[in-house]
Coordinates of C-alpha atoms in Angstrom, one line a residue:
M137 CA -87.1 1.9 -43.0
R138 CA -85.1 4.6 -41.7
F139 CA -84.1 5.7 -38.3
P140 CA -83.0 9.0 -38.2
I141 CA -83.0 9.8 -34.7
A142 CA -80.9 7.1 -33.8
A143 CA -78.4 7.6 -36.6
A144 CA -78.2 11.2 -35.0
L145 CA -77.5 9.6 -31.4
L146 CA -74.7 7.2 -33.3
A147 CA -73.1 10.5 -34.5
A148 CA -73.0 12.4 -31.6
T149 CA -71.8 9.6 -29.4
A150 CA -69.3 8.3 -32.1
L151 CA -65.5 7.9 -30.2
P152 CA -63.1 10.5 -31.4
A153 CA -60.3 8.5 -34.0
H154 CA -57.7 8.4 -31.3
A155 CA -59.5 8.6 -28.1
Q156 CA -57.7 6.9 -25.5
V157 CA -58.8 4.5 -22.2
A158 CA -58.5 6.8 -19.0
K159 CA -56.1 5.4 -17.0
P160 CA -57.4 4.4 -13.5
A161 CA -57.0 7.1 -10.6
A162 CA -54.9 4.7 -8.5
I163 CA -52.4 3.8 -10.9
T164 CA -49.1 5.3 -12.2
A165 CA -48.2 4.6 -15.6
D166 CA -44.5 5.2 -16.3
G167 CA -43.0 5.1 -19.5
V168 CA -46.4 3.5 -20.7
P169 CA -47.9 4.5 -24.2
A170 CA -51.6 5.7 -24.6
I171 CA -54.1 2.6 -25.2
P172 CA -56.3 3.2 -27.7
V173 CA -60.3 2.6 -27.0
T174 CA -60.4 0.7 -29.7
L175 CA -58.8 -1.8 -28.1
A176 CA -60.5 -1.8 -25.2
E177 CA -63.7 -2.2 -27.4
Q178 CA -62.5 -5.1 -29.2
V179 CA -60.9 -7.2 -25.6
R180 CA -63.9 -5.9 -23.4
P181 CA -66.2 -9.1 -23.6
Y182 CA -63.2 -11.1 -22.0
L183 CA -62.7 -8.8 -19.7
E184 CA -66.1 -9.0 -18.4
A185 CA -66.1 -12.7 -17.4
R186 CA -66.4 -13.5 -13.8
S187 CA -66.4 -16.6 -11.6
A188 CA -67.7 -17.9 -8.3
S189 CA -66.7 -19.9 -5.8
A190 CA -68.2 -21.7 -2.9
V191 CA -67.7 -20.4 0.6
A192 CA -70.2 -21.6 3.0
W193 CA -73.4 -23.3 3.7
N194 CA -75.9 -21.2 5.5
P195 CA -77.6 -23.8 8.0
V196 CA -80.5 -21.5 8.9
D197 CA -82.1 -22.0 5.3
R198 CA -79.7 -24.0 3.5
S199 CA -78.8 -21.5 1.3
L200 CA -74.9 -21.5 -0.7
L201 CA -72.8 -18.8 0.4
I202 CA -70.4 -17.6 -2.8
S203 CA -67.7 -15.0 -3.4
T204 CA -68.1 -13.4 -7.2
R205 CA -67.5 -10.0 -8.3
F206 CA -70.2 -7.7 -10.0
A207 CA -68.7 -4.5 -9.2
N208 CA -64.9 -3.6 -8.9
V209 CA -64.0 -6.1 -6.2
A210 CA -65.5 -9.7 -5.1
Q211 CA -67.8 -9.4 -2.6
L212 CA -70.3 -12.2 -0.7
H213 CA -73.7 -13.6 -1.9
S214 CA -76.4 -15.9 -1.0
V215 CA -77.6 -18.3 -3.4
R216 CA -81.0 -19.7 -2.0
Q217 CA -80.8 -23.1 -4.6
P218 CA -79.4 -24.0 -8.1
L219 CA -78.9 -21.5 -10.6
A220 CA -81.1 -19.0 -8.5
D221 CA -80.0 -14.9 -8.4
R222 CA -77.1 -14.3 -6.5
R223 CA -77.9 -12.0 -3.6
Q224 CA -75.5 -9.7 -2.3
I225 CA -74.9 -9.3 1.1
T226 CA -71.2 -7.2 1.6
F227 CA -70.7 -4.1 -0.1
E228 CA -67.2 -3.2 0.8
A229 CA -64.5 -1.1 -1.2
D230 CA -61.9 -4.0 -0.9
R231 CA -62.5 -8.0 -1.8
I232 CA -63.9 -10.3 1.0
G233 CA -61.3 -12.7 2.1
G234 CA -63.0 -15.6 3.5
A235 CA -66.3 -16.3 5.5
R236 CA -67.6 -18.8 8.3
Y237 CA -71.1 -19.5 10.0
S238 CA -71.3 -20.6 13.1
K239 CA -73.1 -24.2 14.0
T240 CA -76.2 -22.7 14.4
G241 CA -76.0 -20.0 11.6
D242 CA -76.7 -16.8 14.2
V243 CA -73.1 -15.4 13.8
L244 CA -71.4 -14.9 10.1
V245 CA -67.4 -14.1 10.6
V246 CA -65.5 -12.8 7.6
S247 CA -62.0 -11.5 6.8
K248 CA -61.0 -8.3 5.0
D249 CA -57.6 -6.7 4.2
V250 CA -57.3 -2.9 3.0
G251 CA -55.9 -2.1 -0.4
G252 CA -54.3 -5.9 -0.7
G253 CA -52.1 -5.3 2.3
E254 CA -52.9 -8.6 3.7
F255 CA -53.0 -7.4 7.0
F256 CA -56.6 -9.1 7.7
Q257 CA -59.1 -8.4 10.2
L258 CA -62.1 -10.5 11.3
Y259 CA -65.3 -9.1 11.6
T260 CA -69.0 -10.5 12.0
L261 CA -71.7 -9.4 9.6
K262 CA -75.4 -8.6 9.7
D263 CA -77.7 -6.3 7.8
G264 CA -74.9 -5.3 5.2
R265 CA -72.3 -3.9 8.2
L266 CA -69.3 -5.3 9.6
T267 CA -68.7 -5.3 13.1
L268 CA -64.2 -5.6 13.8
I269 CA -63.6 -8.3 16.3
T270 CA -59.6 -8.1 16.0
D271 CA -57.5 -5.0 16.4
G272 CA -57.7 -3.3 13.4
K273 CA -53.5 -3.3 12.8
S274 CA -52.3 -6.4 12.8
R275 CA -52.3 -9.3 10.7
N276 CA -55.0 -11.7 11.8
Q277 CA -55.9 -15.3 10.3
F278 CA -59.1 -17.3 10.7
G279 CA -58.7 -20.6 12.1
A280 CA -61.7 -22.3 13.1
F281 CA -65.4 -22.4 14.9
S282 CA -65.5 -24.5 17.8
K283 CA -68.0 -27.5 17.0
D284 CA -70.6 -25.9 19.3
G285 CA -70.1 -22.6 17.3
K286 CA -69.2 -20.6 20.6
L287 CA -65.8 -20.0 19.7
V288 CA -63.5 -18.9 17.2
G289 CA -59.7 -19.8 17.3
Y290 CA -57.3 -17.6 15.1
S291 CA -53.6 -16.3 14.8
S292 CA -52.7 -12.6 15.2
T293 CA -49.4 -10.6 15.1
R294 CA -50.9 -8.1 17.1
R295 CA -48.2 -8.4 20.1
N296 CA -44.9 -7.9 17.9
G297 CA -45.8 -7.7 14.5
T298 CA -44.1 -10.8 13.6
D299 CA -45.1 -14.1 15.4
S300 CA -48.4 -15.4 15.1
D301 CA -49.9 -16.2 18.5
L302 CA -52.8 -18.0 19.3
Y303 CA -56.4 -16.4 20.4
V304 CA -59.7 -17.4 21.0
V305 CA -62.9 -15.2 20.8
D306 CA -66.6 -15.2 21.1
P307 CA -67.3 -13.3 17.8
R308 CA -70.9 -12.0 19.7
N309 CA -69.0 -10.1 22.1
P310 CA -65.1 -8.9 20.9
K311 CA -64.4 -8.1 24.5
T312 CA -64.0 -11.6 25.1
D313 CA -60.7 -11.9 22.8
R314 CA -58.2 -14.0 24.7
L315 CA -54.4 -15.1 24.1
V316 CA -54.1 -18.3 24.5
A317 CA -50.6 -19.1 23.8
Q318 CA -47.7 -17.0 22.8
V319 CA -45.5 -18.7 19.9
K320 CA -42.4 -17.6 18.0
G321 CA -42.8 -17.5 14.1
G322 CA -45.4 -16.8 11.5
G323 CA -46.6 -20.2 10.3
W324 CA -48.9 -20.7 13.2
G325 CA -52.5 -21.2 12.9
I326 CA -55.5 -23.1 14.8
A327 CA -56.7 -26.0 12.6
D328 CA -60.0 -27.3 14.3
F329 CA -61.4 -27.7 17.7
A330 CA -61.9 -31.0 19.3
P331 CA -65.4 -32.3 20.0
D332 CA -64.7 -31.7 24.0
G333 CA -63.9 -27.8 23.0
K334 CA -61.3 -28.0 25.6
R335 CA -58.2 -28.7 23.3
A336 CA -57.3 -27.8 19.9
V337 CA -54.8 -28.9 17.0
V338 CA -52.4 -26.5 16.3
A339 CA -50.2 -26.2 13.1
Q340 CA -46.6 -24.5 12.9
Y341 CA -45.9 -24.3 9.2
L342 CA -41.8 -24.0 8.8
S343 CA -41.6 -25.0 5.1
V344 CA -43.6 -26.8 2.1
Q345 CA -41.4 -29.9 3.3
K346 CA -41.9 -29.9 7.1
S347 CA -44.4 -28.8 9.5
V348 CA -45.6 -29.9 13.0
L349 CA -48.6 -30.5 15.0
Y350 CA -49.6 -29.7 18.8
Y351 CA -52.4 -30.2 20.9
L352 CA -53.5 -26.4 22.5
D353 CA -54.9 -26.8 25.9
L354 CA -57.2 -24.2 25.7
A355 CA -57.5 -23.6 29.7
S356 CA -53.4 -23.1 30.2
G357 CA -52.3 -22.2 26.8
K358 CA -50.1 -25.3 27.2
M359 CA -49.0 -26.7 23.5
T360 CA -47.9 -30.4 23.2
P361 CA -46.6 -31.7 20.1
I362 CA -48.8 -34.7 18.8
T363 CA -45.9 -35.1 15.9
D364 CA -42.1 -35.4 15.8
P365 CA -40.3 -31.8 15.4
A366 CA -37.3 -33.0 14.5
A367 CA -38.7 -34.9 11.4
D368 CA -39.0 -33.6 7.9
V369 CA -42.8 -34.6 7.4
A370 CA -45.2 -32.1 6.3
Y371 CA -49.0 -31.7 7.3
G372 CA -51.0 -30.6 5.3
D373 CA -54.8 -30.5 7.2
A374 CA -56.0 -31.7 10.4
H375 CA -59.7 -32.1 11.3
F376 CA -61.3 -33.7 13.9
A377 CA -64.1 -36.5 13.6
P378 CA -67.2 -36.2 15.8
D379 CA -65.5 -39.2 17.7
G380 CA -62.9 -37.3 18.4
T381 CA -60.4 -38.9 15.8
L382 CA -57.9 -36.8 14.2
W383 CA -57.8 -37.0 10.2
V384 CA -54.6 -35.1 8.5
L385 CA -52.6 -35.3 5.8
S386 CA -49.1 -36.1 5.7
D387 CA -46.4 -37.4 3.6
E388 CA -45.1 -39.4 6.2
G389 CA -43.5 -42.4 4.7
S390 CA -44.4 -40.9 1.3
D391 CA -43.4 -39.0 -1.6
V392 CA -46.9 -37.3 -1.8
Q393 CA -49.8 -36.0 0.7
R394 CA -52.2 -39.2 1.5
L395 CA -55.3 -38.9 3.8
G396 CA -54.9 -40.6 7.4
T397 CA -55.4 -40.8 10.9
L398 CA -53.0 -39.5 13.5
D399 CA -52.8 -40.9 16.9
P400 CA -51.8 -37.9 19.5
K401 CA -50.4 -40.4 21.9
T402 CA -48.1 -42.4 19.7
R403 CA -47.7 -39.8 17.1
K404 CA -48.1 -42.7 14.8
F405 CA -49.5 -41.8 11.2
T406 CA -51.7 -44.3 9.2
A407 CA -52.6 -43.5 5.6
V408 CA -56.1 -44.7 5.0
T409 CA -56.0 -43.6 0.9
P410 CA -53.3 -45.7 -1.1
A411 CA -49.8 -44.9 -1.8
A412 CA -50.4 -43.1 -5.3
K413 CA -48.3 -41.2 -7.6
W414 CA -50.7 -37.6 -6.5
D415 CA -51.1 -35.4 -3.5
V416 CA -54.2 -35.4 -1.6
D417 CA -54.8 -31.9 -1.9
E418 CA -57.8 -31.1 0.9
F419 CA -60.5 -32.8 2.8
A420 CA -63.5 -32.4 5.0
I421 CA -65.8 -34.4 7.2
A422 CA -69.4 -34.9 7.6
E423 CA -70.7 -33.6 10.8
D424 CA -72.1 -36.8 11.6
G425 CA -68.6 -38.8 10.7
G426 CA -70.5 -40.8 7.8
F427 CA -68.3 -39.7 5.0
I428 CA -64.7 -37.6 4.1
A429 CA -64.9 -35.6 0.9
Y430 CA -61.2 -35.6 -0.1
V431 CA -59.3 -34.0 -3.6
V432 CA -56.5 -35.6 -5.7
N433 CA -54.3 -33.5 -7.8
E434 CA -53.7 -35.7 -10.7
D435 CA -51.1 -33.7 -12.9
G436 CA -53.2 -30.5 -12.1
V437 CA -56.7 -32.2 -12.5
G438 CA -59.0 -32.0 -9.3
R439 CA -60.5 -35.4 -8.4
L440 CA -63.3 -35.6 -6.0
K441 CA -63.4 -38.9 -4.0
L442 CA -65.9 -40.1 -1.1
L443 CA -64.2 -41.9 1.7
D444 CA -66.1 -44.2 4.0
P445 CA -64.1 -44.4 7.3
K446 CA -65.7 -47.7 8.4
N447 CA -64.7 -49.8 5.4
G448 CA -61.6 -47.6 4.0
Q449 CA -63.3 -47.7 0.5
S450 CA -63.5 -44.7 -1.4
R451 CA -66.0 -43.7 -4.3
D452 CA -65.0 -41.3 -7.2
V453 CA -67.6 -38.5 -8.0
T454 CA -67.5 -38.6 -11.7
G455 CA -69.9 -35.7 -13.1
L456 CA -67.9 -32.6 -12.6
P457 CA -66.4 -30.5 -15.2
V458 CA -62.4 -31.8 -15.5
G459 CA -60.5 -29.3 -14.2
V460 CA -59.2 -27.7 -10.8
A461 CA -61.4 -28.8 -8.1
G462 CA -61.2 -27.1 -4.3
G463 CA -62.8 -25.3 -1.7
L464 CA -64.8 -28.4 -0.2
E465 CA -67.7 -27.4 2.3
I466 CA -69.9 -30.1 3.7
A467 CA -73.3 -29.0 4.7
P468 CA -75.0 -30.1 7.9
W469 CA -77.0 -32.4 6.0
G470 CA -74.2 -33.2 3.9
A471 CA -74.3 -31.9 0.6
I472 CA -70.6 -31.2 -0.6
G473 CA -70.5 -28.0 -1.7
L474 CA -67.0 -27.0 -4.3
S475 CA -65.7 -24.6 -6.5
V476 CA -64.5 -25.8 -9.9
S477 CA -62.7 -24.2 -13.0
S478 CA -61.8 -25.7 -16.5
A479 CA -61.1 -24.1 -19.6
T480 CA -64.8 -23.9 -20.2
V481 CA -66.2 -23.2 -16.3
P482 CA -65.2 -20.0 -15.7
G483 CA -65.3 -20.9 -12.1
D484 CA -68.0 -22.0 -10.3
A485 CA -70.1 -23.8 -7.3
Y486 CA -71.3 -27.1 -7.7
S487 CA -72.9 -29.6 -4.9
V488 CA -72.5 -33.3 -4.7
D489 CA -74.9 -35.7 -3.2
P490 CA -73.1 -37.8 -1.3
A491 CA -75.9 -40.8 -1.5
T492 CA -75.9 -41.0 -5.4
L493 CA -72.5 -39.0 -6.5
A494 CA -75.3 -36.6 -8.4
V495 CA -73.9 -33.0 -9.4
T496 CA -75.8 -29.8 -9.5
R497 CA -74.3 -26.8 -10.3
W498 CA -75.1 -23.7 -8.4
T499 CA -74.1 -21.0 -10.7
E500 CA -73.3 -20.1 -13.7
S501 CA -71.1 -17.5 -14.1
E502 CA -70.9 -14.9 -17.6
T503 CA -68.6 -14.7 -19.6
G504 CA -68.8 -11.7 -21.5
G505 CA -71.3 -12.8 -23.9
L506 CA -68.6 -15.3 -25.1
D507 CA -69.4 -18.7 -25.6
P508 CA -66.7 -20.7 -23.2
A509 CA -67.1 -24.0 -25.2
I510 CA -65.0 -22.7 -28.0
N511 CA -61.9 -22.0 -25.2
V512 CA -59.2 -25.0 -25.9
A513 CA -58.4 -27.4 -23.4
A514 CA -54.7 -27.6 -22.0
E515 CA -51.9 -30.2 -23.8
L516 CA -49.8 -31.8 -21.1
V517 CA -46.2 -31.6 -22.5
Q518 CA -43.2 -33.0 -20.6
V519 CA -39.7 -31.9 -21.0
K520 CA -36.7 -33.9 -20.1
S521 CA -34.1 -31.1 -18.6
F522 CA -30.9 -30.3 -18.1
D523 CA -30.0 -33.1 -15.4
G524 CA -32.8 -35.5 -17.0
Q525 CA -35.4 -34.4 -14.5
M526 CA -38.5 -34.5 -16.1
V527 CA -40.6 -31.4 -16.2
S528 CA -44.1 -30.7 -17.3
G529 CA -46.5 -27.8 -18.5
F530 CA -49.7 -27.0 -20.0
L531 CA -49.6 -25.8 -23.4
Y532 CA -52.9 -23.9 -25.1
R533 CA -52.8 -23.9 -28.9
P534 CA -55.1 -21.3 -31.0
D535 CA -57.6 -23.1 -33.3
P536 CA -55.3 -24.0 -36.0
K537 CA -58.6 -23.6 -38.7
K538 CA -58.5 -20.2 -37.8
F539 CA -54.9 -19.3 -37.4
R540 CA -52.6 -21.0 -39.8
G541 CA -48.9 -21.6 -39.7
K542 CA -46.6 -21.4 -36.6
R543 CA -47.8 -19.1 -34.3
P544 CA -46.2 -17.0 -31.6
L545 CA -45.5 -18.3 -28.0
L546 CA -45.7 -16.5 -24.5
I547 CA -44.5 -18.7 -21.4
D548 CA -46.1 -17.4 -18.3
I549 CA -44.4 -18.5 -15.0
H550 CA -46.2 -19.3 -11.8
G551 CA -45.2 -17.6 -8.6
G552 CA -44.5 -19.2 -5.2
P553 CA -42.2 -21.0 -6.0
E554 CA -44.3 -23.8 -3.7
G555 CA -47.0 -23.5 -6.5
Q556 CA -48.5 -25.0 -9.4
T557 CA -50.2 -23.9 -12.5
R558 CA -53.4 -25.9 -13.3
P559 CA -55.9 -26.4 -16.0
S560 CA -58.1 -23.6 -14.7
F561 CA -60.3 -21.0 -16.6
R562 CA -57.8 -18.6 -18.6
G563 CA -60.2 -15.5 -18.3
A564 CA -58.6 -12.4 -20.2
A565 CA -55.5 -14.5 -21.6
N566 CA -58.0 -16.4 -23.8
Y567 CA -58.0 -13.1 -25.8
Y568 CA -54.3 -14.2 -26.9
L569 CA -55.9 -17.3 -28.3
N570 CA -58.9 -16.6 -29.7
E571 CA -58.5 -13.4 -31.2
L572 CA -54.6 -13.1 -31.1
G573 CA -53.6 -16.8 -32.5
I574 CA -50.7 -16.4 -29.9
A575 CA -50.0 -19.6 -27.7
L576 CA -49.7 -19.7 -24.3
F577 CA -47.3 -22.0 -22.2
Y578 CA -47.8 -22.7 -18.6
P579 CA -44.4 -24.5 -17.1
N580 CA -44.7 -26.3 -13.5
V581 CA -40.6 -25.6 -12.9
R582 CA -39.2 -27.9 -10.4
G583 CA -39.8 -26.7 -7.0
S584 CA -43.5 -26.6 -7.9
T585 CA -46.1 -28.4 -5.6
G586 CA -48.3 -31.4 -7.1
Y587 CA -45.5 -33.5 -7.9
G588 CA -44.4 -34.9 -4.6
K589 CA -41.7 -33.9 -2.0
R590 CA -38.6 -34.8 -3.7
F591 CA -40.0 -32.5 -6.8
V592 CA -40.7 -29.6 -4.4
S593 CA -37.2 -29.6 -2.8
L594 CA -35.1 -29.7 -6.0
D595 CA -35.0 -25.9 -6.1
N596 CA -34.3 -25.0 -2.5
G597 CA -31.4 -22.4 -1.2
P598 CA -29.6 -20.2 -3.6
F599 CA -27.3 -22.6 -5.1
K600 CA -29.8 -24.8 -6.5
R601 CA -32.0 -21.6 -7.1
E602 CA -31.2 -21.9 -11.1
D603 CA -31.6 -25.6 -11.7
S604 CA -35.5 -24.4 -12.5
L605 CA -34.2 -21.5 -14.4
K606 CA -32.6 -23.7 -16.7
D607 CA -35.8 -25.8 -16.7
I608 CA -37.2 -23.2 -18.8
G609 CA -33.9 -23.3 -21.2
A610 CA -35.3 -27.1 -21.4
Y611 CA -38.8 -26.0 -22.2
L612 CA -37.7 -23.3 -24.8
T613 CA -35.5 -25.7 -26.7
A614 CA -38.9 -28.1 -27.0
L615 CA -41.0 -25.7 -27.8
K616 CA -39.1 -24.1 -30.5
K617 CA -38.8 -27.7 -32.1
D618 CA -42.6 -27.6 -32.4
R619 CA -44.2 -27.7 -35.7
G620 CA -46.5 -25.0 -34.7
I621 CA -44.8 -22.9 -32.5
D622 CA -42.5 -19.4 -34.0
A623 CA -39.5 -20.0 -32.8
A624 CA -38.7 -16.2 -33.7
K625 CA -41.9 -14.8 -31.7
I626 CA -41.6 -16.0 -27.9
G627 CA -42.0 -13.8 -25.2
V628 CA -42.2 -14.4 -21.2
Q629 CA -44.0 -13.1 -18.5
G630 CA -44.5 -14.3 -14.6
G631 CA -45.9 -13.1 -11.0
S632 CA -44.3 -13.1 -7.8
Y633 CA -41.4 -15.9 -7.7
G634 CA -42.6 -16.2 -11.6
G635 CA -41.8 -12.5 -11.5
Y636 CA -37.8 -13.3 -10.7
M637 CA -38.1 -15.9 -13.4
C638 CA -39.2 -13.6 -16.0
Y639 CA -36.5 -11.0 -14.7
A640 CA -33.7 -14.0 -15.0
S641 CA -35.1 -15.7 -17.9
A642 CA -35.2 -12.1 -19.9
I643 CA -31.5 -12.0 -18.9
R644 CA -30.6 -15.9 -19.6
Y645 CA -32.4 -16.3 -22.4
G646 CA -32.7 -12.7 -24.1
A647 CA -31.7 -13.5 -27.4
E648 CA -34.3 -16.0 -27.3
L649 CA -37.4 -13.7 -26.4
R650 CA -38.8 -10.7 -27.7
G651 CA -39.9 -9.1 -24.5
A652 CA -40.7 -9.7 -20.6
L653 CA -43.9 -8.9 -18.6
C654 CA -42.8 -9.4 -14.8
T655 CA -45.3 -8.7 -12.1
V656 CA -44.6 -8.4 -8.5
A657 CA -41.2 -9.6 -9.3
I658 CA -38.2 -10.2 -6.9
S659 CA -35.3 -8.4 -8.2
N660 CA -32.7 -8.8 -5.6
F661 CA -33.0 -11.7 -3.3
V662 CA -31.1 -10.0 -0.4
T663 CA -32.8 -6.8 -0.3
F664 CA -36.1 -8.9 -0.5
L665 CA -35.9 -10.8 2.3
E666 CA -34.6 -7.8 4.2
N667 CA -37.9 -5.8 3.3
T668 CA -40.3 -8.6 2.9
Q669 CA -43.1 -8.4 5.9
S670 CA -41.1 -9.9 9.3
Y671 CA -43.8 -12.4 9.9
R672 CA -43.0 -14.3 6.8
R673 CA -39.2 -13.6 6.5
D674 CA -38.3 -16.2 8.4
L675 CA -40.5 -18.8 6.0
R676 CA -39.1 -17.4 3.0
R677 CA -35.3 -17.6 4.1
V678 CA -36.1 -21.7 4.4
E679 CA -36.8 -21.6 0.7
Y680 CA -34.5 -19.3 -0.9
G681 CA -31.5 -19.0 1.8
D682 CA -30.3 -16.9 4.7
E683 CA -29.1 -13.2 4.0
R684 CA -27.2 -13.5 7.2
D685 CA -24.9 -15.8 6.3
A686 CA -22.3 -14.9 4.5
Q687 CA -22.1 -17.4 2.1
Q688 CA -25.4 -17.8 1.3
K689 CA -25.5 -14.0 0.6
A690 CA -22.8 -14.0 -1.8
K691 CA -24.5 -16.6 -4.1
L692 CA -28.3 -14.2 -3.4
I693 CA -26.3 -11.3 -4.8
E694 CA -24.8 -13.4 -7.9
I695 CA -28.2 -14.7 -9.1
S696 CA -30.3 -12.1 -8.1
P697 CA -31.3 -10.3 -11.5
I698 CA -30.6 -6.7 -10.6
T699 CA -26.8 -8.3 -10.4
R700 CA -26.5 -9.0 -14.2
V701 CA -29.5 -6.1 -15.1
K702 CA -26.4 -5.0 -17.9
E703 CA -27.4 -8.2 -19.7
L704 CA -31.3 -7.5 -20.2
K705 CA -31.5 -6.3 -23.6
I706 CA -35.4 -6.9 -24.4
P707 CA -38.2 -4.7 -23.4
L708 CA -39.5 -4.9 -20.2
L709 CA -43.1 -4.2 -18.4
V710 CA -43.2 -4.2 -14.8
V711 CA -46.5 -4.5 -13.0
T712 CA -46.6 -3.4 -9.2
G713 CA -49.0 -2.9 -6.2
A714 CA -47.7 -0.4 -3.8
N715 CA -49.1 -2.1 -0.9
D716 CA -47.5 -5.3 -1.5
P717 CA -46.2 -7.1 2.0
R718 CA -44.5 -9.8 0.2
V719 CA -42.5 -8.5 -2.5
P720 CA -42.4 -4.6 -2.0
K721 CA -42.5 -2.2 -4.5
S722 CA -38.9 -1.4 -3.6
E723 CA -38.1 -4.3 -5.6
A724 CA -39.6 -3.1 -8.8
D725 CA -38.1 0.5 -8.6
Q726 CA -34.7 -0.5 -8.2
M727 CA -35.0 -2.9 -11.3
V728 CA -36.9 -0.1 -13.4
A729 CA -34.3 2.3 -12.7
A730 CA -31.3 -0.1 -13.0
V731 CA -32.7 -1.2 -16.6
R732 CA -33.4 2.6 -17.8
A733 CA -29.7 3.8 -16.7
N734 CA -28.2 1.2 -19.0
G735 CA -30.5 2.9 -22.1
G736 CA -33.1 0.1 -21.9
A737 CA -37.0 0.0 -22.5
A738 CA -39.1 -0.6 -19.4
W739 CA -42.7 0.5 -18.8
H740 CA -43.9 0.4 -15.2
L741 CA -47.4 0.5 -13.6
V742 CA -47.9 0.8 -10.3
A743 CA -51.4 0.7 -8.2
A744 CA -51.6 2.8 -5.2
D745 CA -54.5 0.5 -3.8
E746 CA -53.1 -2.9 -4.8
G747 CA -51.2 -5.5 -3.2
H748 CA -49.4 -8.8 -4.4
G749 CA -51.4 -8.8 -7.5
Y750 CA -54.3 -6.7 -8.7
A751 CA -57.9 -7.3 -7.1
K752 CA -60.2 -4.3 -8.3
K753 CA -61.2 -4.6 -11.7
E754 CA -61.1 -1.1 -12.9
N755 CA -57.0 -1.9 -12.2
R756 CA -57.2 -5.6 -13.5
D757 CA -58.6 -4.4 -16.6
Y758 CA -56.2 -1.4 -17.4
S759 CA -53.3 -3.7 -16.6
T760 CA -54.2 -6.4 -18.9
L761 CA -55.1 -4.0 -21.8
V762 CA -51.3 -2.4 -21.2
G763 CA -50.0 -6.1 -21.2
L764 CA -52.0 -6.6 -24.6
T765 CA -50.2 -3.2 -25.9
F766 CA -47.1 -4.4 -24.9
W767 CA -46.8 -7.9 -26.7
Q768 CA -48.9 -6.5 -29.9
N769 CA -45.8 -3.6 -30.3
N770 CA -42.9 -6.3 -29.1
L771 CA -44.1 -10.2 -29.9
L772 CA -46.6 -9.6 -33.2
S773 CA -45.3 -6.6 -34.7
G774 CA -41.6 -6.8 -36.9
K775 CA -39.4 -5.0 -34.2
T776 CA -39.3 -4.8 -30.6
K777 CA -40.2 -1.5 -28.6

């Protein structure tokens, strides 16, 4: 049987032999070659995967509020029952950063910035429209709703652009906005309100290793420390139980974060979860105080547990996919909402019944028509570094039945540095594994979180900074000996602090690498510290060093990639967001200019409507295609370009 009309239509819409992918209007692609449409068509299913995360329970209709993307950026959707339709309720040009319902559900407060600038504003949402609560200019961060749902506590830099002062407001009437306490520094936030509504617990974040908790009197603005300001102790979170007991996460008396209670009068922390090897990442308390849900980070895998605060006994929730779990939200009726991501789960919302521990999946996000079950699970790799310190990472190997022999490898370094790569869904990176046969390795160098406060401190300051770079050398040595890895075809990539590591690895280990793809990357620690937004500058000085100190400044300059740029001989792709408040675009501009001045090859991608990483789908897709082209040219071909 013949179909002449269909054949004619196909002929009319056939792509030209050398059709190119259209560049998004907001992107400048400097030195980047044309991207063939044929590549985009091959990759398309991997680009169409989406994820969903649990955001909040609606106390009125018991629906679950989730965040997912159907258009260009993630928006809020309501799901009335498990695996029901996702009904979109926000329709903004930029992604929604978070949302919370009041106790009665009469108001929904959401957070949003513009163009990735991270100057978040708070709004109420009703009938698809946002009503501004905050000033529309400064950086505002949601803290908590009061227990009766009448007030929202938040921090704001509106006074001077640097210090995160503490405010309360009735979100139903923005005119009630009130400054409660002026503070110094950018790390302040309201963690929770006391049941009596007269006080709040406030956290002052000083570094990943140190924070201080205070009681804030909402009437007078007086703050009283309830932990020792001189102690090097970190508090991960703090919440009141209905009976007024203050539960916190703390590493006091331990190398890891534990869940326990804090007596504000004596400042005594009493751990309830046992001494262990792994951090408790987060916790949430049931509205009636009957149980506490918490997540333990076991070598990157999230394990959900339920604690009975009366007897101190915990139960393990075993029905969730093995991967990364978090974002706990407990409904007034007790259901525990959370998000889970794994090699085969793209990121979806689940609930757990606290009585039976039964697990229910609420969303099943699309994966571009691809079967996620074919995705390979991560292999934990442990390596002894230069000084005997054990460091680890996750290795994903292509299917050996499909791709025989030794495989090329990409090393992908996380940011932070107080961060951790965990065995979550790899998204478009699965194209490298499943279609190109490229292995992927995600290291957790010293300074990463998830392995205790001693480990996270091993890279602090300019004089220890390059120890983490030496960890990359140890990984390279071990991976090049792996029988499944082609030692002659290894590349490096990373973002933010991982972008610095990307530059630095390209310089120190360039002879062993075929290229470097560095995203929102620090190139000069001094100019970075001088130009990062003022509200975060002191917090970053604690980690990297203080450029105002002559000795530290000299060392910061010495270890900056821009100082040794003449040694960078391999091809470079730099990806930048023009609105980045953390690592300014100038960090990329000076590095690209220096590489080119030395005769090196550097592609540069800049998005005018993005910040610290790309959030908009059209920009992410184009960036992914440029990255694939870069690695096809430099990792898979015989020569670097």
